[in-house]
Amino acid sequence: MISQFKDPSAEIRRFHNYFGRRYLGISASEYDTTKNSWYIPLDAVEDKDDFLVYASVPGLKPEDIEVTIEDGILSIKGETKEDREDKEDAYLIHERRRGSFHRSVRLPKSVDSDKAETDYENGVLTIKLPKSEAKKAKGLEVTVKK
């Protein structure tokens, strides 16, 4: 029984996989548990006019990040490479992630993906997804019949 608890992060990955598939429409592939694959943390925010997605991708050049929107799915892909040349030395601590990542999220139907914009600064990728004009909430004036 103890052997199933060797990797506590495996339980967390299983929860992310279940929650992502069940509630967010996220594919299981982004929670790949292989050593050379990882997922990037995201924040998603909605304001009056836009949906904003913030992705933490430190250490990457903008040209090494691929962002696509297809069939209502926003995908962010990339890869981090080993930056050490000397393979003879042993790591004392090795926590920075290496390898490929792929993160996908289903977008609301009210997003106008043709007007999406990206910005990358200080390791944070910001994706601005404007709401389509037809889907924005419109205020109505309340009148009284005389």
PDB file of C-alpha atoms in Angstrom:
ATOM      1  CA  MET A   1       0.000   0.000   0.000  1.00  0.00           C
ATOM      2  CA  ILE A   2       2.833   2.436   0.756  1.00  0.00           C
ATOM      3  CA  SER A   3       4.277   1.972  -2.748  1.00  0.00           C
ATOM      4  CA  GLN A   4       1.382   3.842  -4.345  1.00  0.00           C
ATOM      5  CA  PHE A   5       2.350   6.995  -2.395  1.00  0.00           C
ATOM      6  CA  LYS A   6       5.978   7.196  -3.550  1.00  0.00           C
ATOM      7  CA  ASP A   7       5.267  10.240  -5.718  1.00  0.00           C
ATOM      8  CA  PRO A   8       2.804  12.589  -3.964  1.00  0.00           C
ATOM      9  CA  SER A   9       2.715  14.848  -7.017  1.00  0.00           C
ATOM     10  CA  ALA A  10       1.175  11.985  -9.010  1.00  0.00           C
ATOM     11  CA  GLU A  11      -2.050  12.396  -7.009  1.00  0.00           C
ATOM     12  CA  ILE A  12      -2.066  16.098  -7.806  1.00  0.00           C
ATOM     13  CA  ARG A  13      -1.519  15.381 -11.518  1.00  0.00           C
ATOM     14  CA  ARG A  14      -4.387  12.860 -11.467  1.00  0.00           C
ATOM     15  CA  PHE A  15      -6.652  15.461  -9.842  1.00  0.00           C
ATOM     16  CA  HIS A  16      -5.643  18.108 -12.426  1.00  0.00           C
ATOM     17  CA  ASN A  17      -6.307  15.598 -15.202  1.00  0.00           C
ATOM     18  CA  TYR A  18      -9.772  14.710 -13.872  1.00  0.00           C
ATOM     19  CA  PHE A  19     -10.751  18.303 -13.048  1.00  0.00           C
ATOM     20  CA  GLY A  20      -9.436  19.614 -16.372  1.00  0.00           C
ATOM     21  CA  ARG A  21     -11.308  17.045 -18.444  1.00  0.00           C
ATOM     22  CA  ARG A  22     -14.501  17.183 -16.379  1.00  0.00           C
ATOM     23  CA  TYR A  23     -14.952  20.911 -15.863  1.00  0.00           C
ATOM     24  CA  LEU A  24     -12.673  22.818 -18.226  1.00  0.00           C
ATOM     25  CA  GLY A  25     -12.684  20.686 -21.367  1.00  0.00           C
ATOM     26  CA  ILE A  26      -8.891  20.343 -21.227  1.00  0.00           C
ATOM     27  CA  SER A  27      -7.259  17.374 -22.880  1.00  0.00           C
ATOM     28  CA  ALA A  28      -5.386  14.892 -20.736  1.00  0.00           C
ATOM     29  CA  SER A  29      -2.264  15.277 -22.876  1.00  0.00           C
ATOM     30  CA  GLU A  30      -1.320  18.533 -21.186  1.00  0.00           C
ATOM     31  CA  TYR A  31      -1.060  16.744 -17.870  1.00  0.00           C
ATOM     32  CA  ASP A  32       1.388  14.258 -19.280  1.00  0.00           C
ATOM     33  CA  THR A  33       3.298  12.731 -16.396  1.00  0.00           C
ATOM     34  CA  THR A  34       6.412  11.884 -18.394  1.00  0.00           C
ATOM     35  CA  LYS A  35       9.631  13.413 -17.163  1.00  0.00           C
ATOM     36  CA  ASN A  36      10.234  15.575 -20.251  1.00  0.00           C
ATOM     37  CA  SER A  37       6.786  17.141 -20.413  1.00  0.00           C
ATOM     38  CA  TRP A  38       5.145  19.657 -18.093  1.00  0.00           C
ATOM     39  CA  TYR A  39       2.279  22.093 -17.953  1.00  0.00           C
ATOM     40  CA  ILE A  40       2.419  25.848 -17.535  1.00  0.00           C
ATOM     41  CA  PRO A  41       0.343  27.685 -14.938  1.00  0.00           C
ATOM     42  CA  LEU A  42      -2.374  29.986 -16.271  1.00  0.00           C
ATOM     43  CA  ASP A  43      -4.632  32.701 -14.948  1.00  0.00           C
ATOM     44  CA  ALA A  44      -7.804  33.599 -16.871  1.00  0.00           C
ATOM     45  CA  VAL A  45      -9.637  36.841 -16.213  1.00  0.00           C
ATOM     46  CA  GLU A  46     -12.827  38.286 -17.697  1.00  0.00           C
ATOM     47  CA  ASP A  47     -13.545  41.993 -17.793  1.00  0.00           C
ATOM     48  CA  LYS A  48     -16.261  43.989 -19.540  1.00  0.00           C
ATOM     49  CA  ASP A  49     -14.697  43.823 -23.019  1.00  0.00           C
ATOM     50  CA  ASP A  50     -12.107  41.031 -22.980  1.00  0.00           C
ATOM     51  CA  PHE A  51     -10.938  37.679 -21.715  1.00  0.00           C
ATOM     52  CA  LEU A  52      -7.307  37.789 -20.607  1.00  0.00           C
ATOM     53  CA  VAL A  53      -5.062  34.752 -20.243  1.00  0.00           C
ATOM     54  CA  TYR A  54      -1.756  35.058 -18.394  1.00  0.00           C
ATOM     55  CA  ALA A  55       0.721  32.180 -18.826  1.00  0.00           C
ATOM     56  CA  SER A  56       3.976  31.824 -16.909  1.00  0.00           C
ATOM     57  CA  VAL A  57       6.688  30.801 -19.378  1.00  0.00           C
ATOM     58  CA  PRO A  58       9.948  32.142 -17.905  1.00  0.00           C
ATOM     59  CA  GLY A  59      13.229  31.744 -19.706  1.00  0.00           C
ATOM     60  CA  LEU A  60      11.771  31.455 -23.201  1.00  0.00           C
ATOM     61  CA  LYS A  61      12.224  33.743 -26.166  1.00  0.00           C
ATOM     62  CA  PRO A  62       8.969  34.959 -27.748  1.00  0.00           C
ATOM     63  CA  GLU A  63       9.824  33.160 -31.001  1.00  0.00           C
ATOM     64  CA  ASP A  64       9.991  29.848 -29.084  1.00  0.00           C
ATOM     65  CA  ILE A  65       6.357  30.084 -27.952  1.00  0.00           C
ATOM     66  CA  GLU A  66       3.561  28.939 -30.262  1.00  0.00           C
ATOM     67  CA  VAL A  67       0.033  30.229 -29.636  1.00  0.00           C
ATOM     68  CA  THR A  68      -2.894  28.979 -31.729  1.00  0.00           C
ATOM     69  CA  ILE A  69      -6.670  29.215 -31.622  1.00  0.00           C
ATOM     70  CA  GLU A  70      -8.565  26.524 -33.473  1.00  0.00           C
ATOM     71  CA  ASP A  71     -12.190  25.403 -33.075  1.00  0.00           C
ATOM     72  CA  GLY A  72     -12.574  27.419 -29.869  1.00  0.00           C
ATOM     73  CA  ILE A  73      -9.432  25.953 -28.254  1.00  0.00           C
ATOM     74  CA  LEU A  74      -6.529  28.175 -27.209  1.00  0.00           C
ATOM     75  CA  SER A  75      -3.228  26.245 -27.267  1.00  0.00           C
ATOM     76  CA  ILE A  76       0.158  27.359 -25.988  1.00  0.00           C
ATOM     77  CA  LYS A  77       3.200  25.225 -26.862  1.00  0.00           C
ATOM     78  CA  GLY A  78       6.927  25.496 -26.418  1.00  0.00           C
ATOM     79  CA  GLU A  79      10.063  23.809 -25.197  1.00  0.00           C
ATOM     80  CA  THR A  80      12.815  24.650 -22.746  1.00  0.00           C
ATOM     81  CA  LYS A  81      16.273  23.337 -23.448  1.00  0.00           C
ATOM     82  CA  GLU A  82      19.139  22.344 -21.169  1.00  0.00           C
ATOM     83  CA  ASP A  83      21.405  25.361 -20.713  1.00  0.00           C
ATOM     84  CA  ARG A  84      24.361  23.551 -19.140  1.00  0.00           C
ATOM     85  CA  GLU A  85      27.125  22.461 -21.451  1.00  0.00           C
ATOM     86  CA  ASP A  86      29.155  20.505 -18.900  1.00  0.00           C
ATOM     87  CA  LYS A  87      27.413  17.164 -18.414  1.00  0.00           C
ATOM     88  CA  GLU A  88      30.179  15.836 -16.125  1.00  0.00           C
ATOM     89  CA  ASP A  89      29.100  17.786 -13.024  1.00  0.00           C
ATOM     90  CA  ALA A  90      26.376  16.386 -10.800  1.00  0.00           C
ATOM     91  CA  TYR A  91      23.374  18.496  -9.822  1.00  0.00           C
ATOM     92  CA  LEU A  92      23.008  19.307  -6.153  1.00  0.00           C
ATOM     93  CA  ILE A  93      19.512  20.677  -6.799  1.00  0.00           C
ATOM     94  CA  HIS A  94      17.653  20.263 -10.093  1.00  0.00           C
ATOM     95  CA  GLU A  95      14.208  21.917  -9.954  1.00  0.00           C
ATOM     96  CA  ARG A  96      13.908  23.998 -13.126  1.00  0.00           C
ATOM     97  CA  ARG A  97      11.759  22.288 -15.722  1.00  0.00           C
ATOM     98  CA  ARG A  98      13.138  21.125 -19.060  1.00  0.00           C
ATOM     99  CA  GLY A  99      11.350  19.718 -22.038  1.00  0.00           C
ATOM    100  CA  SER A 100       8.207  20.508 -23.942  1.00  0.00           C
ATOM    101  CA  PHE A 101       4.957  21.931 -22.670  1.00  0.00           C
ATOM    102  CA  HIS A 102       1.493  22.165 -24.173  1.00  0.00           C
ATOM    103  CA  ARG A 103      -1.475  23.801 -22.544  1.00  0.00           C
ATOM    104  CA  SER A 104      -4.957  24.005 -24.067  1.00  0.00           C
ATOM    105  CA  VAL A 105      -8.133  25.612 -22.784  1.00  0.00           C
ATOM    106  CA  ARG A 106     -11.597  25.883 -24.275  1.00  0.00           C
ATOM    107  CA  LEU A 107     -12.604  29.476 -24.943  1.00  0.00           C
ATOM    108  CA  PRO A 108     -16.067  30.913 -24.366  1.00  0.00           C
ATOM    109  CA  LYS A 109     -18.196  31.213 -27.516  1.00  0.00           C
ATOM    110  CA  SER A 110     -18.246  34.991 -27.107  1.00  0.00           C
ATOM    111  CA  VAL A 111     -14.533  35.362 -27.986  1.00  0.00           C
ATOM    112  CA  ASP A 112     -13.641  37.078 -31.270  1.00  0.00           C
ATOM    113  CA  SER A 113     -10.495  35.037 -31.986  1.00  0.00           C
ATOM    114  CA  ASP A 114      -9.710  37.041 -35.144  1.00  0.00           C
ATOM    115  CA  LYS A 115      -8.861  40.036 -32.944  1.00  0.00           C
ATOM    116  CA  ALA A 116      -6.738  38.177 -30.364  1.00  0.00           C
ATOM    117  CA  GLU A 117      -3.428  39.783 -29.367  1.00  0.00           C
ATOM    118  CA  THR A 118      -0.367  38.527 -27.481  1.00  0.00           C
ATOM    119  CA  ASP A 119       2.297  40.248 -25.414  1.00  0.00           C
ATOM    120  CA  TYR A 120       5.329  38.715 -23.699  1.00  0.00           C
ATOM    121  CA  GLU A 121       7.142  40.500 -20.903  1.00  0.00           C
ATOM    122  CA  ASN A 122       9.233  39.312 -17.946  1.00  0.00           C
ATOM    123  CA  GLY A 123       8.376  35.643 -18.502  1.00  0.00           C
ATOM    124  CA  VAL A 124       4.620  36.205 -18.644  1.00  0.00           C
ATOM    125  CA  LEU A 125       2.676  35.682 -21.869  1.00  0.00           C
ATOM    126  CA  THR A 126      -0.521  37.752 -21.970  1.00  0.00           C
ATOM    127  CA  ILE A 127      -3.224  36.813 -24.466  1.00  0.00           C
ATOM    128  CA  LYS A 128      -6.009  39.344 -24.940  1.00  0.00           C
ATOM    129  CA  LEU A 129      -9.172  37.828 -26.404  1.00  0.00           C
ATOM    130  CA  PRO A 130     -11.801  40.480 -27.159  1.00  0.00           C
ATOM    131  CA  LYS A 131     -15.451  39.604 -26.774  1.00  0.00           C
ATOM    132  CA  SER A 132     -17.419  39.786 -29.992  1.00  0.00           C
ATOM    133  CA  GLU A 133     -19.656  42.853 -30.159  1.00  0.00           C
ATOM    134  CA  ALA A 134     -22.813  40.783 -30.563  1.00  0.00           C
ATOM    135  CA  LYS A 135     -22.080  38.846 -27.356  1.00  0.00           C
ATOM    136  CA  LYS A 136     -21.267  41.794 -25.050  1.00  0.00           C
ATOM    137  CA  ALA A 137     -23.804  42.626 -22.401  1.00  0.00           C
ATOM    138  CA  LYS A 138     -25.825  45.666 -23.356  1.00  0.00           C
ATOM    139  CA  GLY A 139     -27.484  47.961 -20.912  1.00  0.00           C
ATOM    140  CA  LEU A 140     -31.146  48.786 -21.505  1.00  0.00           C
ATOM    141  CA  GLU A 141     -32.849  51.899 -20.296  1.00  0.00           C
ATOM    142  CA  VAL A 142     -35.834  51.223 -18.085  1.00  0.00           C
ATOM    143  CA  THR A 143     -38.816  53.331 -19.121  1.00  0.00           C
ATOM    144  CA  VAL A 144     -42.289  53.794 -17.664  1.00  0.00           C
ATOM    145  CA  LYS A 145     -45.340  53.814 -19.934  1.00  0.00           C
ATOM    146  CA  LYS A 146     -47.570  56.817 -19.399  1.00  0.00           C
TER     147      LYS A 146
END
